[in-house]
Amino acid sequence: MTLTFDTVLENLEQGRTLPASWYHDREIAVRERDGIFRSSWQYAGCGEQLAEPGSFFATRIGPVPVVIVRDKERELRGFVNVCRHRWHVVARGSGRRNSLQCPYHAWTYGLDGRLRSAPRSEREPGFEKDELSLVPAAVAELGPLIFVNPDPGAPPLADVLGDLPLQLAAGGVELARLRLRRHVPWSADVNWKASMENYLECYHCQVAHPGLSQIVDVSADNYRLRWNGLLASQSGDPRDPAAYAGEAVQHTQYHLLFPNTTFNVELGPMNMSVDITNATSPRSCAGFTDFYFPPELPDDEAEQLMAFAGQVNDEDSGLVEGVQEGLSADMVPHGRLMTNAEHQIAAFQRLVFDAVAAAV
Ligand code: FES
Ligand SMILES: [Fe+2]
């Protein structure tokens, strides 16, 4: 790192961005893992996958692999998906089991995370199974959505979601009616923060999203951006409200739950997509988008909405990869934010800064 934290903070307070180096620096990535991802709530997947006792799925929170299970008592449980023997990832994918067995040396854990058996452990003096349970993580549900946080002492999910459930309900989204229609994995050669920051402003919409700005009023005076706690919310009205009369959704909603989960609601019939972005290296990220609709929504209408979102995502991918190209040159030490249109980026960067500076 070339800049001290004091200088970085001073820059942020003067409307500049985080340093360019923070978008490809290994030490910053480690501090983000420790200071952000290890203690953040993140969307993990759809609860339908965990309907039956014994069902599980594996996912990641940033660089932390986690596994979520529905135990025999139908309790939802989450664990850091790392074997207590020598760190192999225990569970992959999804399925239904009575136990979770590590593929490396077959240590086997119960669905409560306790180590049940380890081959040859009876020959091992002082082998305390009770001390070798999977490390627990916090889990919570919101309608069909499952969230996880590697910090079991984290504040409850409801506290960090703030008024998100109310905003969704008021905007025509009934969470209880949504079902997962499609899961789309993706990856990008860009630091995760550049991707989130792109999400947090619509200053680029008029320029870079012709399709979106044709139907949504993205003008400075009418497009709404609000930050509350860990939730950044954006909302836009249709240019032609009459075109959506009688539809469930009459204004768009785009929310970021800090650090990396987004919730997207497009104009038209009831819909929502949830997207996560995980850092895979300082210069790359990967994630997935889950598209939710009510079960009765015909496929062609769902396809239309997914194609619309896909078009905007493709446009954004090009933009953020262009940003990463510029960042990697390391010739422009920091950017300058437009504080009227990009205040959510300023708030995001301040949260990142505070966590990175505090991480040891
Ligand atoms: S690393 Fe899991 S059993 Fe050896
Ligand atoms: Fe965009």
Coordinates of C-alpha atoms and ligand atoms in Angstrom, one line a residue:
M1 CA 0.0 0.0 0.0
T2 CA 1.4 3.3 -0.9
L3 CA -1.1 5.6 0.8
T4 CA -1.7 5.7 4.6
F5 CA -5.2 5.1 5.9
D6 CA -5.3 8.7 7.0
T7 CA -4.7 9.9 3.4
V8 CA -7.3 7.5 2.0
L9 CA -9.9 8.8 4.5
E10 CA -9.0 12.4 3.7
N11 CA -9.5 11.6 0.0
L12 CA -12.9 10.0 0.6
E13 CA -14.0 13.0 2.6
Q14 CA -13.1 15.3 -0.3
G15 CA -15.2 13.3 -2.8
R16 CA -12.4 11.2 -4.2
T17 CA -12.6 7.4 -4.5
L18 CA -10.7 4.7 -2.8
P19 CA -7.2 4.4 -4.3
A20 CA -6.9 2.5 -7.6
S21 CA -4.5 0.1 -5.9
W22 CA -7.2 -1.1 -3.6
Y23 CA -8.8 -2.8 -6.7
H24 CA -5.9 -5.1 -7.3
D25 CA -4.0 -5.2 -4.0
R26 CA -3.6 -8.6 -2.3
E27 CA -3.3 -7.2 1.2
I28 CA -6.6 -5.2 0.7
A29 CA -8.3 -8.4 -0.5
V30 CA -7.2 -10.2 2.7
R31 CA -8.4 -7.3 4.9
E32 CA -11.7 -7.4 3.0
R33 CA -12.1 -11.1 3.7
D34 CA -11.4 -10.6 7.4
G35 CA -13.1 -7.3 7.9
I36 CA -16.1 -7.7 5.5
F37 CA -17.0 -11.1 4.2
R38 CA -16.4 -13.0 7.5
S39 CA -19.0 -11.1 9.2
S40 CA -21.6 -10.2 6.5
W41 CA -25.0 -11.5 5.7
Q42 CA -25.2 -12.7 2.1
Y43 CA -27.9 -14.4 0.0
A44 CA -27.0 -18.1 -0.2
G45 CA -29.7 -19.6 -2.3
C46 CA -33.3 -20.7 -2.6
G47 CA -35.0 -22.4 0.3
E48 CA -36.8 -24.9 -2.0
Q49 CA -33.5 -26.7 -2.2
L50 CA -33.7 -27.3 1.5
A51 CA -37.3 -28.4 1.8
E52 CA -36.6 -32.0 3.0
P53 CA -34.8 -33.0 6.2
G54 CA -31.2 -33.9 5.3
S55 CA -31.0 -31.7 2.3
F56 CA -28.0 -29.4 1.9
F57 CA -26.3 -27.1 -0.5
A58 CA -22.8 -25.6 -0.6
T59 CA -22.0 -22.0 -1.5
R60 CA -19.4 -19.3 -0.7
I61 CA -19.4 -16.0 1.1
G62 CA -16.6 -14.1 -0.5
P63 CA -13.7 -16.5 -0.1
V64 CA -15.4 -18.5 2.7
P65 CA -17.0 -21.8 1.6
V66 CA -20.2 -22.5 3.6
V67 CA -22.7 -25.4 3.6
I68 CA -26.3 -25.0 4.6
V69 CA -28.4 -28.0 5.8
R70 CA -31.9 -28.8 6.9
D71 CA -31.3 -31.2 9.8
K72 CA -33.6 -34.0 10.9
E73 CA -35.6 -31.7 13.2
R74 CA -36.1 -29.4 10.2
E75 CA -33.8 -26.8 11.7
L76 CA -31.8 -24.8 9.3
R77 CA -28.1 -24.9 10.1
G78 CA -25.0 -23.3 8.5
F79 CA -21.4 -24.3 8.7
V80 CA -18.1 -23.1 7.4
N81 CA -17.6 -25.8 4.8
V82 CA -14.0 -26.7 5.7
C83 CA -12.9 -30.0 7.2
R84 CA -11.4 -29.8 10.7
H85 CA -8.8 -32.4 9.7
R86 CA -6.8 -30.6 7.0
W87 CA -9.1 -28.0 5.4
H88 CA -10.6 -29.9 2.4
V89 CA -14.0 -28.5 1.5
V90 CA -16.5 -31.0 2.9
A91 CA -19.6 -30.8 0.8
R92 CA -20.0 -29.9 -2.9
G93 CA -23.1 -29.0 -4.8
S94 CA -26.4 -29.9 -3.3
G95 CA -28.3 -33.1 -2.3
R96 CA -29.8 -35.0 0.5
R97 CA -27.7 -37.0 3.1
N98 CA -27.8 -38.3 6.6
S99 CA -24.3 -36.9 7.2
L100 CA -21.6 -34.8 5.5
Q101 CA -18.5 -36.7 4.6
C102 CA -15.2 -35.1 3.6
P103 CA -13.9 -36.7 0.4
Y104 CA -10.3 -36.5 1.4
H105 CA -10.0 -38.9 4.4
A106 CA -13.7 -39.6 5.0
W107 CA -14.1 -37.7 8.3
T108 CA -17.9 -37.7 8.7
Y109 CA -20.0 -35.0 10.3
G110 CA -23.6 -35.1 11.5
L111 CA -26.1 -32.6 10.1
D112 CA -25.6 -30.9 13.4
G113 CA -21.9 -30.3 12.4
R114 CA -20.5 -32.7 15.1
L115 CA -17.7 -35.0 14.0
R116 CA -19.2 -38.5 14.1
S117 CA -16.4 -40.6 12.8
A118 CA -12.8 -40.3 11.6
P119 CA -11.1 -43.4 10.2
R120 CA -8.4 -44.8 12.6
S121 CA -9.2 -42.2 15.3
E122 CA -9.5 -45.0 17.8
R123 CA -5.8 -45.5 17.5
E124 CA -5.2 -41.8 18.2
P125 CA -4.4 -40.9 21.8
G126 CA -6.3 -37.8 23.0
F127 CA -8.5 -37.6 19.9
E128 CA -11.4 -35.4 21.1
K129 CA -14.2 -35.7 18.6
D130 CA -16.2 -33.1 20.5
E131 CA -13.6 -30.4 19.8
L132 CA -13.7 -31.0 16.0
S133 CA -17.2 -30.0 15.0
L134 CA -17.6 -28.0 11.8
V135 CA -17.4 -24.3 12.5
P136 CA -20.9 -22.9 12.8
A137 CA -22.3 -20.0 10.7
A138 CA -25.5 -18.0 11.1
V139 CA -28.4 -18.7 8.7
A140 CA -31.8 -17.1 8.2
E141 CA -34.7 -17.1 5.9
L142 CA -36.7 -14.4 4.2
G143 CA -39.6 -15.9 2.2
P144 CA -38.0 -18.3 -0.2
L145 CA -34.5 -16.8 0.3
I146 CA -31.8 -18.2 2.5
F147 CA -29.1 -16.0 3.9
V148 CA -25.9 -17.0 5.6
N149 CA -23.2 -15.1 7.7
P150 CA -20.0 -16.9 8.7
D151 CA -20.1 -15.0 12.0
P152 CA -22.5 -16.9 14.4
G153 CA -22.6 -13.8 16.6
A154 CA -23.8 -11.5 13.8
P155 CA -26.8 -9.2 14.4
P156 CA -30.0 -10.8 13.1
L157 CA -30.7 -10.7 9.4
A158 CA -33.9 -8.6 10.0
D159 CA -31.8 -5.8 11.5
V160 CA -29.5 -5.4 8.5
L161 CA -32.4 -5.8 6.0
G162 CA -34.0 -2.7 7.4
D163 CA -37.1 -1.8 5.5
L164 CA -36.3 -4.0 2.4
P165 CA -39.2 -6.4 3.1
L166 CA -41.6 -3.4 3.4
Q167 CA -40.3 -1.8 0.2
L168 CA -40.7 -5.0 -1.7
A169 CA -44.2 -5.5 -0.5
A170 CA -45.2 -1.9 -1.2
G171 CA -43.7 -2.3 -4.7
G172 CA -45.9 -5.3 -5.6
V173 CA -43.5 -8.2 -4.6
E174 CA -45.0 -10.8 -2.3
L175 CA -42.0 -12.9 -1.3
A176 CA -44.1 -15.8 -0.2
R177 CA -45.4 -16.2 -3.7
L178 CA -42.1 -16.3 -5.4
R179 CA -40.4 -19.5 -6.7
L180 CA -37.0 -19.9 -8.2
R181 CA -37.3 -20.1 -12.0
R182 CA -33.6 -19.9 -13.1
H183 CA -30.1 -19.9 -11.6
V184 CA -27.5 -18.3 -13.7
P185 CA -23.8 -18.5 -12.7
W186 CA -21.4 -15.8 -14.0
S187 CA -17.9 -14.6 -13.6
A188 CA -16.0 -11.4 -14.5
D189 CA -12.5 -10.1 -14.7
V190 CA -13.0 -7.3 -12.3
N191 CA -12.5 -6.5 -8.7
W192 CA -15.8 -7.1 -6.8
K193 CA -16.0 -3.4 -5.6
A194 CA -15.9 -2.0 -9.1
S195 CA -18.9 -4.3 -9.9
M196 CA -20.9 -3.2 -6.8
E197 CA -20.0 0.5 -7.4
N198 CA -21.4 0.2 -11.0
Y199 CA -24.6 -1.1 -9.4
L200 CA -24.8 1.8 -7.0
E201 CA -25.3 4.7 -9.5
C202 CA -27.6 5.3 -12.5
Y203 CA -25.5 8.2 -13.7
H204 CA -24.3 5.8 -16.5
C205 CA -27.8 4.6 -17.3
Q206 CA -28.7 7.3 -19.9
V207 CA -25.3 6.7 -21.6
A208 CA -24.9 3.0 -21.4
H209 CA -28.3 1.4 -20.9
P210 CA -30.5 2.7 -23.9
G211 CA -33.1 0.0 -23.4
L212 CA -33.5 0.6 -19.7
S213 CA -33.5 4.4 -20.0
Q214 CA -36.2 4.2 -22.7
I215 CA -38.7 2.7 -20.2
V216 CA -37.5 4.0 -16.8
D217 CA -37.1 7.7 -16.0
V218 CA -33.4 7.8 -15.0
S219 CA -33.2 11.5 -14.8
A220 CA -31.3 13.2 -12.0
D221 CA -34.5 14.8 -10.6
N222 CA -36.8 11.7 -10.7
Y223 CA -34.6 8.7 -10.0
R224 CA -34.4 7.9 -6.3
L225 CA -31.3 6.8 -4.4
R226 CA -31.4 6.2 -0.7
W227 CA -28.9 4.6 1.8
N228 CA -30.1 3.3 5.1
G229 CA -27.7 1.3 7.4
L230 CA -26.4 -1.5 5.2
L231 CA -29.1 -1.2 2.6
A232 CA -28.8 1.0 -0.6
S233 CA -32.1 1.4 -2.4
Q234 CA -32.8 2.8 -5.8
S235 CA -36.2 3.3 -7.4
G236 CA -37.4 4.6 -10.7
D237 CA -40.7 5.2 -12.3
P238 CA -41.8 4.2 -15.8
R239 CA -41.6 6.9 -18.5
D240 CA -45.1 5.8 -19.5
P241 CA -47.0 4.8 -16.4
A242 CA -50.1 3.9 -18.4
A243 CA -48.2 1.1 -20.0
Y244 CA -48.0 -0.7 -16.6
A245 CA -51.5 0.1 -15.3
G246 CA -52.8 -3.0 -13.6
E247 CA -49.4 -4.7 -13.4
A248 CA -48.0 -5.8 -10.1
V249 CA -44.8 -3.7 -10.3
Q250 CA -45.1 -0.1 -11.2
H251 CA -41.7 1.1 -10.2
T252 CA -38.3 -0.5 -10.4
Q253 CA -36.4 -1.4 -7.3
Y254 CA -32.7 -2.0 -7.1
H255 CA -31.2 -2.7 -3.7
L256 CA -27.8 -3.6 -2.5
L257 CA -27.4 -5.2 0.9
F258 CA -23.8 -4.4 1.8
P259 CA -21.5 -5.8 0.8
N260 CA -22.5 -7.9 -2.2
T261 CA -26.2 -9.1 -2.4
T262 CA -28.5 -7.2 -4.8
F263 CA -32.3 -7.5 -5.2
N264 CA -33.8 -6.3 -8.5
V265 CA -37.4 -5.7 -9.4
E266 CA -38.3 -4.8 -12.9
L267 CA -41.5 -3.2 -14.2
G268 CA -44.4 -5.5 -15.2
P269 CA -45.6 -8.7 -13.6
M270 CA -44.4 -9.7 -10.1
N271 CA -40.7 -10.5 -10.4
M272 CA -37.4 -10.4 -8.4
S273 CA -33.9 -11.4 -9.1
V274 CA -31.2 -11.8 -6.4
D275 CA -27.6 -11.6 -7.3
I276 CA -24.4 -12.1 -5.4
T277 CA -20.9 -11.1 -6.3
N278 CA -18.0 -12.9 -4.7
A279 CA -14.3 -11.9 -4.9
T280 CA -12.4 -14.8 -6.4
S281 CA -9.1 -12.8 -6.6
P282 CA -8.2 -9.1 -6.3
R283 CA -8.9 -8.8 -10.0
S284 CA -11.8 -11.2 -10.5
C285 CA -15.2 -12.0 -9.1
A286 CA -17.9 -14.6 -9.7
G287 CA -21.5 -15.0 -8.6
F288 CA -24.9 -16.0 -9.7
T289 CA -28.3 -14.5 -10.4
D290 CA -31.4 -16.3 -9.1
F291 CA -34.6 -15.3 -11.0
Y292 CA -37.8 -15.5 -9.0
F293 CA -41.4 -15.3 -10.3
P294 CA -44.8 -16.5 -9.1
P295 CA -45.3 -20.0 -10.3
E296 CA -48.3 -19.0 -12.5
L297 CA -46.3 -16.5 -14.6
P298 CA -46.1 -17.9 -18.1
D299 CA -42.6 -18.8 -19.3
D300 CA -42.6 -16.3 -22.2
E301 CA -43.3 -13.4 -19.8
A302 CA -40.6 -14.6 -17.4
E303 CA -38.2 -15.0 -20.4
Q304 CA -38.9 -11.4 -21.4
L305 CA -38.0 -10.1 -18.0
M306 CA -34.9 -12.2 -17.8
A307 CA -33.8 -11.1 -21.2
F308 CA -34.2 -7.5 -20.2
A309 CA -32.1 -8.0 -17.1
G310 CA -29.6 -10.0 -19.1
Q311 CA -29.2 -7.1 -21.6
V312 CA -28.6 -4.6 -18.8
N313 CA -26.1 -7.0 -17.1
D314 CA -24.2 -7.5 -20.4
E315 CA -23.9 -3.8 -20.8
D316 CA -22.7 -3.5 -17.2
S317 CA -20.1 -6.3 -17.7
G318 CA -18.5 -4.3 -20.5
L319 CA -18.4 -1.2 -18.4
V320 CA -16.8 -2.7 -15.4
E321 CA -14.2 -4.6 -17.4
G322 CA -13.3 -1.3 -19.0
V323 CA -12.9 0.1 -15.5
Q324 CA -10.6 -2.7 -14.4
E325 CA -8.5 -2.2 -17.5
G326 CA -8.0 1.4 -16.4
L327 CA -7.5 0.5 -12.8
S328 CA -4.8 -2.0 -13.6
A329 CA -2.7 0.7 -15.5
D330 CA -2.2 2.3 -12.0
M331 CA -1.6 5.7 -13.6
V332 CA -4.7 7.5 -12.2
P333 CA -4.3 7.1 -8.4
H334 CA -8.0 7.8 -7.5
G335 CA -11.3 8.8 -9.2
R336 CA -13.5 11.8 -8.5
L337 CA -17.1 11.0 -7.5
M338 CA -20.1 13.0 -8.6
T339 CA -21.5 13.5 -5.1
N340 CA -25.1 14.2 -6.3
A341 CA -25.4 11.1 -8.4
E342 CA -22.8 8.8 -6.8
H343 CA -23.4 9.3 -3.1
Q344 CA -24.2 5.6 -2.7
I345 CA -20.7 4.8 -4.0
A346 CA -19.3 7.2 -1.4
A347 CA -21.3 5.4 1.4
F348 CA -20.2 2.0 0.1
Q349 CA -16.5 3.0 0.0
R350 CA -16.7 4.5 3.5
L351 CA -18.0 1.1 4.8
V352 CA -15.3 -0.7 2.9
F353 CA -12.7 1.7 4.2
D354 CA -13.8 1.4 7.8
A355 CA -13.8 -2.4 7.6
V356 CA -10.4 -2.6 5.9
A357 CA -8.8 -0.1 8.2
A358 CA -10.1 -2.0 11.2
A359 CA -9.1 -5.5 10.0
V360 CA -5.9 -6.8 11.5
Ligands
FES1 S1 -9.2 -33.1 5.1 FE1 -11.2 -33.8 5.5 S2 -10.9 -35.9 6.0 FE2 -8.9 -35.1 5.7
FE2 FE -25.7 -0.4 -15.2

